[in-house]
Coordinates of C-alpha atoms (C1' of nucleotides) in Angstrom, one line a residue:
Chain A
M24 CA -36.2 121.3 -3.3
L25 CA -36.5 122.3 -6.9
E26 CA -36.1 119.4 -8.0
L27 CA -39.2 118.3 -5.5
L28 CA -41.1 120.8 -6.7
N29 CA -40.8 120.3 -10.7
K30 CA -44.4 119.9 -11.4
V31 CA -46.8 119.9 -9.2
N32 CA -50.1 119.2 -10.4
I33 CA -52.8 121.5 -9.2
Q34 CA -56.1 119.0 -9.2
V35 CA -59.4 120.8 -10.4
K36 CA -63.0 119.3 -9.1
E37 CA -63.7 116.9 -11.4
G38 CA -67.0 117.7 -12.9
I39 CA -66.3 121.1 -13.7
C40 CA -64.6 119.9 -17.3
L41 CA -65.6 117.2 -19.4
K42 CA -62.2 115.7 -19.9
D43 CA -59.3 116.6 -17.7
P44 CA -57.0 119.5 -19.4
S45 CA -53.8 118.5 -17.5
S46 CA -53.9 115.6 -19.5
S47 CA -53.2 116.0 -22.8
E48 CA -51.3 118.3 -24.7
L49 CA -54.0 120.1 -26.2
G50 CA -55.7 120.6 -22.8
N51 CA -52.3 122.0 -21.6
K52 CA -52.7 124.6 -24.7
I53 CA -56.3 125.4 -23.8
F54 CA -55.4 126.5 -20.5
S55 CA -52.7 128.6 -21.1
E56 CA -53.6 129.7 -24.2
G57 CA -57.1 130.3 -22.6
V58 CA -55.7 132.7 -19.5
R59 CA -53.4 134.7 -21.9
M60 CA -56.4 135.3 -23.9
I61 CA -59.0 135.9 -21.6
D62 CA -56.4 138.3 -19.5
E63 CA -55.9 140.6 -23.0
I64 CA -59.9 140.7 -24.2
G65 CA -61.7 139.9 -21.5
M66 CA -64.6 136.7 -20.9
E67 CA -66.8 138.9 -22.7
A68 CA -65.0 139.1 -25.8
F69 CA -63.3 135.3 -25.5
T70 CA -64.7 133.0 -27.9
F71 CA -63.7 129.0 -28.0
K72 CA -63.4 129.7 -31.9
K73 CA -60.6 132.6 -31.2
L74 CA -59.0 129.7 -28.9
A75 CA -59.0 127.4 -31.6
D76 CA -57.8 130.0 -34.1
A77 CA -54.6 130.9 -31.8
I78 CA -53.7 127.3 -30.8
G79 CA -54.1 125.7 -34.4
S80 CA -57.3 123.1 -33.2
T81 CA -60.9 123.9 -33.6
E82 CA -64.1 124.7 -31.5
A83 CA -65.1 121.2 -31.4
S84 CA -62.1 120.0 -29.7
I85 CA -62.7 122.6 -27.2
Y86 CA -65.9 121.4 -26.9
R87 CA -64.9 118.3 -26.1
Y88 CA -63.0 120.0 -23.1
F89 CA -65.4 122.3 -21.8
E90 CA -69.4 122.5 -21.9
N91 CA -68.8 126.1 -22.7
K92 CA -67.2 129.2 -21.8
H93 CA -68.6 129.5 -17.8
K94 CA -67.4 126.5 -17.2
F95 CA -63.6 127.1 -18.4
L96 CA -64.0 130.3 -16.2
L97 CA -65.3 128.0 -13.2
Y98 CA -61.7 125.8 -14.3
L99 CA -59.6 128.5 -13.8
T100 CA -61.1 130.1 -10.9
S101 CA -61.1 126.6 -9.0
W102 CA -57.4 126.2 -10.2
Y103 CA -56.0 129.4 -9.0
W104 CA -58.0 128.7 -5.6
S105 CA -56.4 125.1 -5.5
W106 CA -53.0 126.8 -6.3
T107 CA -53.7 129.7 -3.5
E108 CA -54.7 127.0 -0.8
Y109 CA -51.2 125.1 -1.9
R110 CA -49.0 128.6 -1.7
M111 CA -50.8 129.1 1.3
V112 CA -50.4 126.2 3.6
F113 CA -46.9 126.2 2.1
R114 CA -46.2 129.8 3.5
M115 CA -47.8 129.2 6.9
A116 CA -45.3 126.2 7.5
N117 CA -43.4 125.9 10.4
I118 CA -44.6 129.3 11.5
E119 CA -45.1 129.1 15.3
S120 CA -46.6 132.3 15.9
C121 CA -50.8 132.1 15.0
E122 CA -50.6 135.9 14.4
E123 CA -47.8 136.0 11.8
R124 CA -49.7 132.5 10.1
L125 CA -52.4 135.3 9.7
E126 CA -50.0 138.3 8.5
R127 CA -48.5 136.1 5.7
A128 CA -52.2 134.6 4.6
I129 CA -53.7 138.1 4.6
A130 CA -50.6 139.0 2.8
L131 CA -50.9 136.7 0.2
L132 CA -54.6 137.2 -0.3
T133 CA -54.1 141.2 -0.7
N134 CA -50.7 141.1 -2.9
P135 CA -50.4 140.3 -6.8
A136 CA -49.5 137.1 -7.6
E137 CA -46.1 135.9 -8.7
N138 CA -45.1 133.2 -11.8
D139 CA -43.8 129.9 -10.2
L140 CA -42.7 128.0 -12.8
A141 CA -43.3 125.3 -10.5
F142 CA -46.9 125.1 -11.8
G143 CA -47.1 124.6 -15.3
N144 CA -46.6 127.1 -18.2
V145 CA -49.8 128.8 -17.0
D146 CA -49.4 133.0 -16.3
Q147 CA -50.1 132.7 -13.0
E148 CA -50.0 136.7 -12.7
A149 CA -52.5 137.3 -16.0
L150 CA -54.8 134.0 -14.2
H151 CA -54.7 136.3 -11.2
R152 CA -55.9 139.7 -13.2
I153 CA -58.4 137.4 -14.6
V154 CA -59.5 136.4 -11.0
I155 CA -59.6 139.8 -10.2
S156 CA -62.1 141.0 -12.6
E157 CA -63.6 138.0 -13.9
S158 CA -64.1 135.7 -11.3
G159 CA -66.9 137.9 -9.7
K160 CA -69.3 136.5 -12.7
S161 CA -68.2 133.0 -12.0
F162 CA -70.7 133.0 -8.9
M163 CA -72.9 135.9 -9.5
T164 CA -74.7 133.9 -12.5
K165 CA -78.2 132.4 -12.4
D166 CA -76.5 129.0 -12.1
V167 CA -74.8 129.6 -9.1
D168 CA -76.7 126.8 -6.9
E169 CA -76.0 124.2 -9.7
D170 CA -72.2 125.0 -9.9
N171 CA -71.9 125.6 -6.2
R172 CA -73.6 121.2 -6.0
I173 CA -70.9 120.3 -8.5
G174 CA -68.5 121.7 -6.3
A175 CA -66.8 124.3 -8.5
Y176 CA -66.4 126.7 -5.4
V177 CA -64.8 124.2 -2.9
A178 CA -61.1 125.7 -3.1
Y179 CA -62.4 129.2 -2.6
K180 CA -64.4 128.1 0.2
Q181 CA -61.4 126.1 2.0
C182 CA -59.1 129.2 1.5
V183 CA -61.9 131.2 3.8
S184 CA -62.1 128.3 6.0
R185 CA -58.2 128.2 6.6
V186 CA -58.3 131.6 7.7
S187 CA -61.5 131.6 9.3
E188 CA -59.8 129.3 11.6
L189 CA -56.7 131.7 12.3
I190 CA -59.2 134.1 13.6
L191 CA -60.5 131.8 15.6
E192 CA -57.4 130.5 16.7
L193 CA -56.7 134.4 18.0
N194 CA -60.1 135.5 19.2
P195 CA -62.2 132.4 19.8
N196 CA -65.1 134.4 20.5
Y197 CA -65.2 136.4 17.1
K198 CA -68.6 136.2 15.7
Y199 CA -67.9 136.7 11.8
P200 CA -64.8 134.9 10.3
H201 CA -66.1 134.0 7.4
M202 CA -67.3 137.2 6.3
L203 CA -64.2 139.0 7.1
V204 CA -62.2 136.6 5.2
S205 CA -64.3 136.9 2.2
T206 CA -64.7 140.7 2.6
V207 CA -60.7 141.2 2.9
I208 CA -60.6 138.7 -0.6
E209 CA -63.3 140.3 -2.4
G210 CA -62.3 143.7 -1.3
A211 CA -58.9 143.2 -2.1
H212 CA -59.9 142.2 -5.5
H213 CA -61.8 145.6 -5.9
Q214 CA -59.2 147.7 -4.8
R215 CA -56.7 146.8 -7.1
Y216 CA -59.4 147.1 -10.3
F217 CA -60.9 150.4 -9.0
A218 CA -56.9 151.5 -8.5
E219 CA -56.3 150.8 -12.1
H220 CA -60.2 152.4 -13.3
L221 CA -61.8 153.7 -11.0
P222 CA -59.3 155.8 -8.4
R223 CA -61.7 158.0 -6.5
L224 CA -63.2 154.7 -5.0
T225 CA -59.9 153.9 -3.4
D226 CA -56.3 155.3 -1.8
V227 CA -54.0 153.4 -3.6
V228 CA -50.8 154.8 -3.8
K229 CA -48.7 153.6 -6.7
G230 CA -45.7 151.8 -4.9
E231 CA -46.9 151.2 -2.1
D232 CA -48.6 148.3 -0.5
S233 CA -51.6 150.4 0.6
V234 CA -53.9 147.2 -0.1
G235 CA -52.0 144.8 1.9
E236 CA -51.6 147.7 4.8
F237 CA -55.3 148.4 4.8
Y238 CA -56.5 145.2 4.9
R239 CA -53.9 143.7 7.4
A240 CA -55.0 146.7 9.9
M241 CA -58.7 146.8 9.2
V242 CA -58.2 142.7 10.2
F243 CA -56.4 143.0 13.1
N244 CA -58.3 146.0 14.8
T245 CA -62.2 144.0 13.9
I246 CA -60.7 140.9 15.7
Q247 CA -59.4 142.9 18.3
A248 CA -56.0 140.6 19.2
K249 CA -53.2 143.1 18.3
Chain B
M26 CA -95.2 165.9 4.1
L27 CA -96.3 163.4 1.8
E28 CA -97.3 165.5 -0.8
L29 CA -93.9 167.3 -0.6
L30 CA -92.2 164.2 -1.7
N31 CA -95.2 162.6 -4.0
K32 CA -93.2 162.4 -7.7
V33 CA -89.2 163.0 -6.6
N34 CA -87.7 162.8 -10.1
I35 CA -84.1 160.8 -10.4
Q36 CA -81.9 162.4 -12.5
V37 CA -79.5 160.4 -14.0
K38 CA -76.5 161.7 -16.0
E39 CA -77.5 162.3 -19.3
G40 CA -75.2 160.5 -22.3
I41 CA -75.7 156.9 -20.4
C42 CA -79.3 157.1 -22.5
L43 CA -80.3 158.6 -25.9
K44 CA -83.8 159.7 -24.8
D45 CA -84.9 160.3 -20.8
P46 CA -86.9 157.3 -20.1
S47 CA -88.7 159.7 -17.0
S48 CA -90.1 161.7 -20.0
S49 CA -92.5 159.4 -21.6
E50 CA -94.6 156.6 -20.4
L51 CA -93.1 153.9 -22.7
G52 CA -90.0 155.0 -21.1
N53 CA -91.7 154.7 -17.4
K54 CA -92.3 151.6 -18.5
I55 CA -89.0 150.5 -20.1
F56 CA -87.7 151.3 -16.8
S57 CA -90.1 149.6 -14.2
E58 CA -90.9 146.6 -16.3
G59 CA -86.9 146.1 -17.0
V60 CA -86.6 146.4 -13.4
R61 CA -88.9 143.5 -12.5
M62 CA -87.6 141.5 -14.9
I63 CA -83.8 141.5 -15.0
D64 CA -84.6 140.8 -11.3
E65 CA -86.7 137.6 -12.2
I66 CA -84.6 136.2 -14.7
G67 CA -81.5 138.1 -14.7
M68 CA -79.2 139.8 -17.0
E69 CA -77.7 137.3 -18.9
A70 CA -81.1 135.9 -20.2
F71 CA -82.5 139.4 -20.3
T72 CA -83.1 141.1 -23.7
F73 CA -84.3 143.9 -25.2
K74 CA -87.1 141.7 -27.3
K75 CA -88.7 140.2 -24.0
L76 CA -89.0 142.9 -22.4
A77 CA -90.2 144.6 -25.6
D78 CA -92.8 141.8 -25.3
A79 CA -93.4 141.9 -22.1
I80 CA -95.2 145.8 -22.6
G81 CA -96.3 145.5 -25.7
S82 CA -94.1 147.5 -27.6
T83 CA -91.0 146.6 -29.5
E84 CA -87.5 146.1 -30.0
A85 CA -86.6 149.3 -32.0
S86 CA -88.4 151.3 -29.7
I87 CA -86.5 150.7 -26.7
Y88 CA -83.3 151.2 -28.8
R89 CA -84.7 154.4 -29.2
Y90 CA -83.8 154.8 -25.1
F91 CA -80.7 152.8 -24.9
E92 CA -78.0 151.8 -26.9
N93 CA -77.7 148.2 -25.5
K94 CA -78.5 146.5 -22.8
H95 CA -75.4 147.3 -20.3
K96 CA -76.4 150.9 -21.1
F97 CA -79.6 149.9 -19.5
L98 CA -77.7 148.4 -16.5
L99 CA -75.7 152.0 -16.0
Y100 CA -79.1 153.2 -16.2
L101 CA -80.4 151.2 -13.5
T102 CA -77.4 151.6 -11.5
S103 CA -77.1 154.7 -11.7
W104 CA -80.6 155.6 -10.8
Y105 CA -80.2 153.7 -7.8
W106 CA -76.8 155.7 -6.4
S107 CA -78.4 158.9 -7.0
W108 CA -81.2 157.3 -5.3
T109 CA -79.2 155.9 -2.5
E110 CA -77.5 159.7 -1.8
Y111 CA -81.1 161.3 -1.4
R112 CA -81.8 159.1 1.2
M113 CA -78.4 159.2 2.9
V114 CA -78.8 162.9 2.5
F115 CA -82.3 162.7 4.0
R116 CA -81.3 160.1 6.9
M117 CA -78.7 162.2 8.0
A118 CA -80.4 165.5 8.1
N119 CA -80.2 167.5 11.1
I120 CA -78.6 164.8 13.2
E121 CA -75.7 166.7 15.3
S122 CA -73.6 164.0 15.9
C123 CA -71.3 163.0 13.7
E124 CA -70.5 159.2 14.6
E125 CA -74.5 159.0 14.8
R126 CA -74.3 160.2 11.3
L127 CA -71.6 157.3 9.9
E128 CA -74.1 154.8 11.8
R129 CA -76.7 156.0 9.9
A130 CA -75.0 156.0 6.9
I131 CA -73.4 152.3 7.2
A132 CA -76.8 151.2 8.2
L133 CA -78.5 152.4 5.0
L134 CA -75.6 151.1 2.7
T135 CA -76.0 147.5 4.2
N136 CA -79.1 147.0 4.8
P137 CA -81.9 146.1 2.1
A138 CA -84.1 149.0 0.0
E139 CA -87.2 148.9 1.1
N140 CA -90.0 150.6 -1.4
D141 CA -91.2 154.4 -1.6
L142 CA -93.9 154.9 -3.3
A143 CA -92.6 158.6 -3.7
F144 CA -89.8 157.6 -6.6
G145 CA -92.3 156.8 -9.3
N146 CA -93.4 152.9 -9.8
V147 CA -89.9 151.2 -9.7
D148 CA -89.8 148.3 -7.4
Q149 CA -87.1 149.6 -5.3
E150 CA -86.3 146.4 -3.4
A151 CA -85.9 144.6 -7.0
L152 CA -83.6 147.1 -8.2
H153 CA -81.4 146.7 -5.0
R154 CA -81.2 143.0 -5.8
I155 CA -80.4 143.4 -9.3
V156 CA -77.4 145.9 -8.1
I157 CA -76.3 143.2 -5.3
S158 CA -76.1 140.6 -7.8
E159 CA -75.4 142.8 -11.3
S160 CA -73.9 145.8 -10.3
G161 CA -70.5 144.4 -10.4
K162 CA -70.8 143.3 -14.1
S163 CA -71.4 147.3 -14.6
F164 CA -68.0 148.3 -14.3
M165 CA -66.0 144.8 -14.6
T166 CA -65.7 145.2 -18.2
K167 CA -63.5 146.4 -20.9
D168 CA -65.5 149.4 -21.3
V169 CA -64.9 150.5 -18.0
D170 CA -63.1 153.6 -18.9
E171 CA -65.4 154.9 -21.5
D172 CA -68.5 154.4 -19.6
N173 CA -66.3 156.2 -16.4
R174 CA -65.8 159.3 -18.6
I175 CA -69.6 159.9 -19.7
G176 CA -70.4 159.9 -16.0
A177 CA -71.7 156.3 -15.2
Y178 CA -70.0 156.0 -11.8
V179 CA -70.9 159.7 -10.6
A180 CA -73.2 158.9 -8.5
Y181 CA -71.9 155.8 -6.9
K182 CA -68.6 157.9 -6.3
Q183 CA -70.4 160.6 -4.7
C184 CA -72.0 157.9 -2.2
V185 CA -68.6 156.9 -1.2
S186 CA -67.3 160.6 -0.9
R187 CA -70.1 161.8 1.3
V188 CA -69.3 158.9 3.8
S189 CA -65.6 159.3 3.5
E190 CA -66.2 162.8 4.4
L191 CA -67.8 161.6 7.7
I192 CA -64.8 159.0 8.3
L193 CA -62.0 162.3 8.2
E194 CA -64.2 164.1 10.1
L195 CA -64.0 161.3 13.1
N196 CA -60.7 160.6 12.5
P197 CA -58.8 163.2 10.4
N198 CA -55.6 161.1 10.1
Y199 CA -57.3 158.1 8.6
K200 CA -55.5 157.1 5.3
Y201 CA -57.7 155.0 3.9
P202 CA -61.4 156.4 3.8
H203 CA -62.6 155.2 0.5
M204 CA -60.7 151.9 0.7
L205 CA -63.3 150.9 3.7
V206 CA -66.3 152.6 2.1
S207 CA -65.9 150.7 -1.0
T208 CA -65.1 147.7 0.9
V209 CA -68.4 148.3 3.3
I210 CA -70.4 148.7 0.2
E211 CA -69.3 145.7 -2.0
G212 CA -69.1 143.6 0.8
A213 CA -72.7 144.4 2.4
H214 CA -73.3 143.4 -1.1
H215 CA -71.9 140.3 -1.5
Q216 CA -72.5 138.9 2.3
R217 CA -76.0 139.2 1.0
Y218 CA -75.5 137.5 -2.1
F219 CA -73.4 134.7 -0.1
A220 CA -76.1 134.5 2.4
E221 CA -78.3 132.9 -0.6
H222 CA -76.1 130.8 -2.3
L223 CA -72.9 130.0 -0.7
P224 CA -73.6 130.4 3.2
R225 CA -70.0 129.0 3.5
L226 CA -68.4 132.1 2.9
T227 CA -70.3 134.4 5.6
D228 CA -72.0 134.0 8.8
V229 CA -75.3 135.7 8.4
V230 CA -78.0 134.4 10.5
K231 CA -81.4 134.6 9.1
G232 CA -83.4 137.0 11.3
E233 CA -80.4 138.9 12.2
D234 CA -78.8 141.8 11.1
S235 CA -75.4 140.4 11.3
V236 CA -74.6 142.4 7.9
G237 CA -75.3 145.7 9.7
E238 CA -73.6 144.7 12.9
F239 CA -70.5 143.2 11.0
Y240 CA -69.7 146.1 9.4
R241 CA -70.7 149.1 11.6
A242 CA -68.4 147.1 14.0
M243 CA -65.7 146.8 11.6
V244 CA -65.3 150.3 10.3
F245 CA -65.3 151.9 13.7
N246 CA -62.7 149.5 14.9
T247 CA -60.9 150.1 12.1
I248 CA -60.6 154.1 12.3
Q249 CA -60.4 153.7 16.1
A250 CA -62.5 156.4 16.6
K251 CA -65.0 154.9 19.2
Chain C
dC10 C1' -104.2 171.9 -39.5
dA11 C1' -99.8 171.4 -40.8
dA12 C1' -95.4 169.7 -39.6
dA13 C1' -92.8 167.7 -36.8
dT14 C1' -91.5 163.8 -33.5
dA15 C1' -93.0 159.3 -31.3
dT16 C1' -93.8 154.8 -32.3
dA17 C1' -94.9 150.5 -34.1
dA18 C1' -94.5 146.6 -38.1
dT19 C1' -91.3 144.4 -40.1
dA20 C1' -87.3 141.9 -42.2
dG21 C1' -82.7 141.7 -42.5
dT22 C1' -77.6 140.5 -40.8
dA23 C1' -73.4 139.0 -38.5
dT24 C1' -71.7 136.7 -34.8
dT25 C1' -72.2 133.7 -31.2
dA26 C1' -72.9 129.4 -28.9
dC27 C1' -73.2 125.6 -29.8
dT28 C1' -74.4 120.0 -31.9
dA29 C1' -73.4 117.2 -35.6
dT30 C1' -71.4 114.2 -38.9
dC31 C1' -67.5 111.6 -40.8
dA32 C1' -62.5 111.7 -41.7
dT33 C1' -57.5 111.1 -39.9
dT34 C1' -54.2 111.0 -36.6
dT35 C1' -52.3 109.5 -32.5
dT36 C1' -51.8 106.4 -28.8
dG37 C1' -51.5 101.8 -26.4
dG38 C1' -51.8 97.2 -25.7
dT39 C1' -50.5 92.4 -27.4
Chain D
dA7 C1' -45.1 96.0 -36.1
dC8 C1' -50.0 95.9 -36.0
dC9 C1' -54.9 96.5 -34.4
dA10 C1' -58.6 98.6 -32.1
dA11 C1' -59.6 102.4 -29.0
dA12 C1' -59.5 106.9 -28.3
dA13 C1' -58.5 111.8 -29.6
dT14 C1' -58.3 115.4 -32.9
dG15 C1' -59.2 117.8 -37.3
dA16 C1' -62.3 119.6 -40.6
dT17 C1' -66.4 120.9 -42.0
dA18 C1' -71.5 122.0 -42.2
dG19 C1' -75.3 123.4 -39.7
dT20 C1' -79.1 125.7 -36.5
dA21 C1' -81.1 128.5 -33.3
dA22 C1' -80.6 132.7 -31.0
dT23 C1' -79.1 137.0 -29.9
dA24 C1' -77.6 141.7 -31.0
dC25 C1' -78.5 144.7 -33.2
dT26 C1' -79.8 148.3 -38.1
dA27 C1' -82.3 149.7 -41.5
dT28 C1' -87.1 151.0 -43.4
dT29 C1' -91.5 152.5 -43.6
dA30 C1' -95.6 153.1 -41.9
dT31 C1' -99.0 155.0 -38.1
dA32 C1' -100.1 157.6 -34.6
dT33 C1' -99.0 161.7 -31.1
dT34 C1' -98.0 165.8 -29.6
dT35 C1' -97.2 170.7 -30.6
dG36 C1' -96.6 175.1 -32.4

DNA sequence: CAAATATAATAGTATTACTATCATTTTGGT
DNA sequence: ACCAAAATGATAGTAATACTATTATATTTG
């Protein structure tokens, strides 16, 4: 089983990058060191210059993979959502109960990611932190519509769509499944961030899975199916 | 009544700006034209240079009011939340039923703002759009903790706290009132944004108050009090 | 009316986000 | 093993941004 999973390659919609970073050593370094660096210093302070220095390459070389740092962020979030969809499908496989599948999906979306060496040498926990604190900036921009056109958000939409279908299976009359799911996803990110920086906006207790418990109850109470 | 309300001055925590913009004509111009401009071109493209040109002043003069454009955004969001708290208190005044007060608070938080000339000549609808699309950037930054220290988010926290209290009044055993309220606020902003740009992440129907209805039902079902 | 304060005009700097050019290395096909 | 093509490195340059500094001119206030 481990053999089989060894090196699953997450494909990101082409068009986001100029050249597929998973196709070369330099590309992989850009990806993994980029994640490390953005997690450390944040998107604002992050530059291709700093990244180039860190991996012993040059600005110009990185620009051959990504048009600019915004596209790089789109690539990271897109990779994250493809990876998350993969994990979601995996965790729901062979589970009969629809309720149980929904529970598992919510748990996946509301809990911190855990590193899985099967997916390259990217620090997925760090990537999750980046998604929490920077992904809003990937779509809250004047380029949303263009970025949407090139498919930068398909993986995200697909995750939302999958969970929405579970909800409709449990309650075919529920009117707002997509709203509910996107509320859970974005909400969970915010709560984790608030817990760290603005605790008065949340009720997260250290050591408890408050976020997961809160959103699980919220979803089931809202769709009135449990 | 209109007389009485004529010119209510919203006070923003000092320390966010170097000099209170409501204290001078130039300051007021910076505020109102800044809102107009950010709504039009977005925070990324917005610069003090462009703003200065638009109001026939200079970069240096604006820098005497605000350290940088991030502080300016903090000022705008802070003003917005003070204004919103004011409206919230007003709308709940003299309403006996706690449920009704909560309903009204949710409606206020989930619906678009309407211009009210009593509060200076700022375009409040535009400011609301700015809060929707840019306010995430006001706290998703490496400076959060410092900005929090100087009180940049007190007005926001106060709004959350007020609504949380209503929830606790309806259900004193509910464990996550702050989570629920911040989820509603941030969620409503996201849904409005998605409706415009990423419709597959929401279920908003033009002409209907889907956002308000969704969050109203979500809150009452979640706290199990109606 | 003098003194203090606010604003305008102008100039300058470091950094950023790129683009361009050319040299060198690596790789893949025969 | 060798050549052509592709990838990368080295270096330089540009326009815009986010400021800071200085001095001059209004404007307000006591």
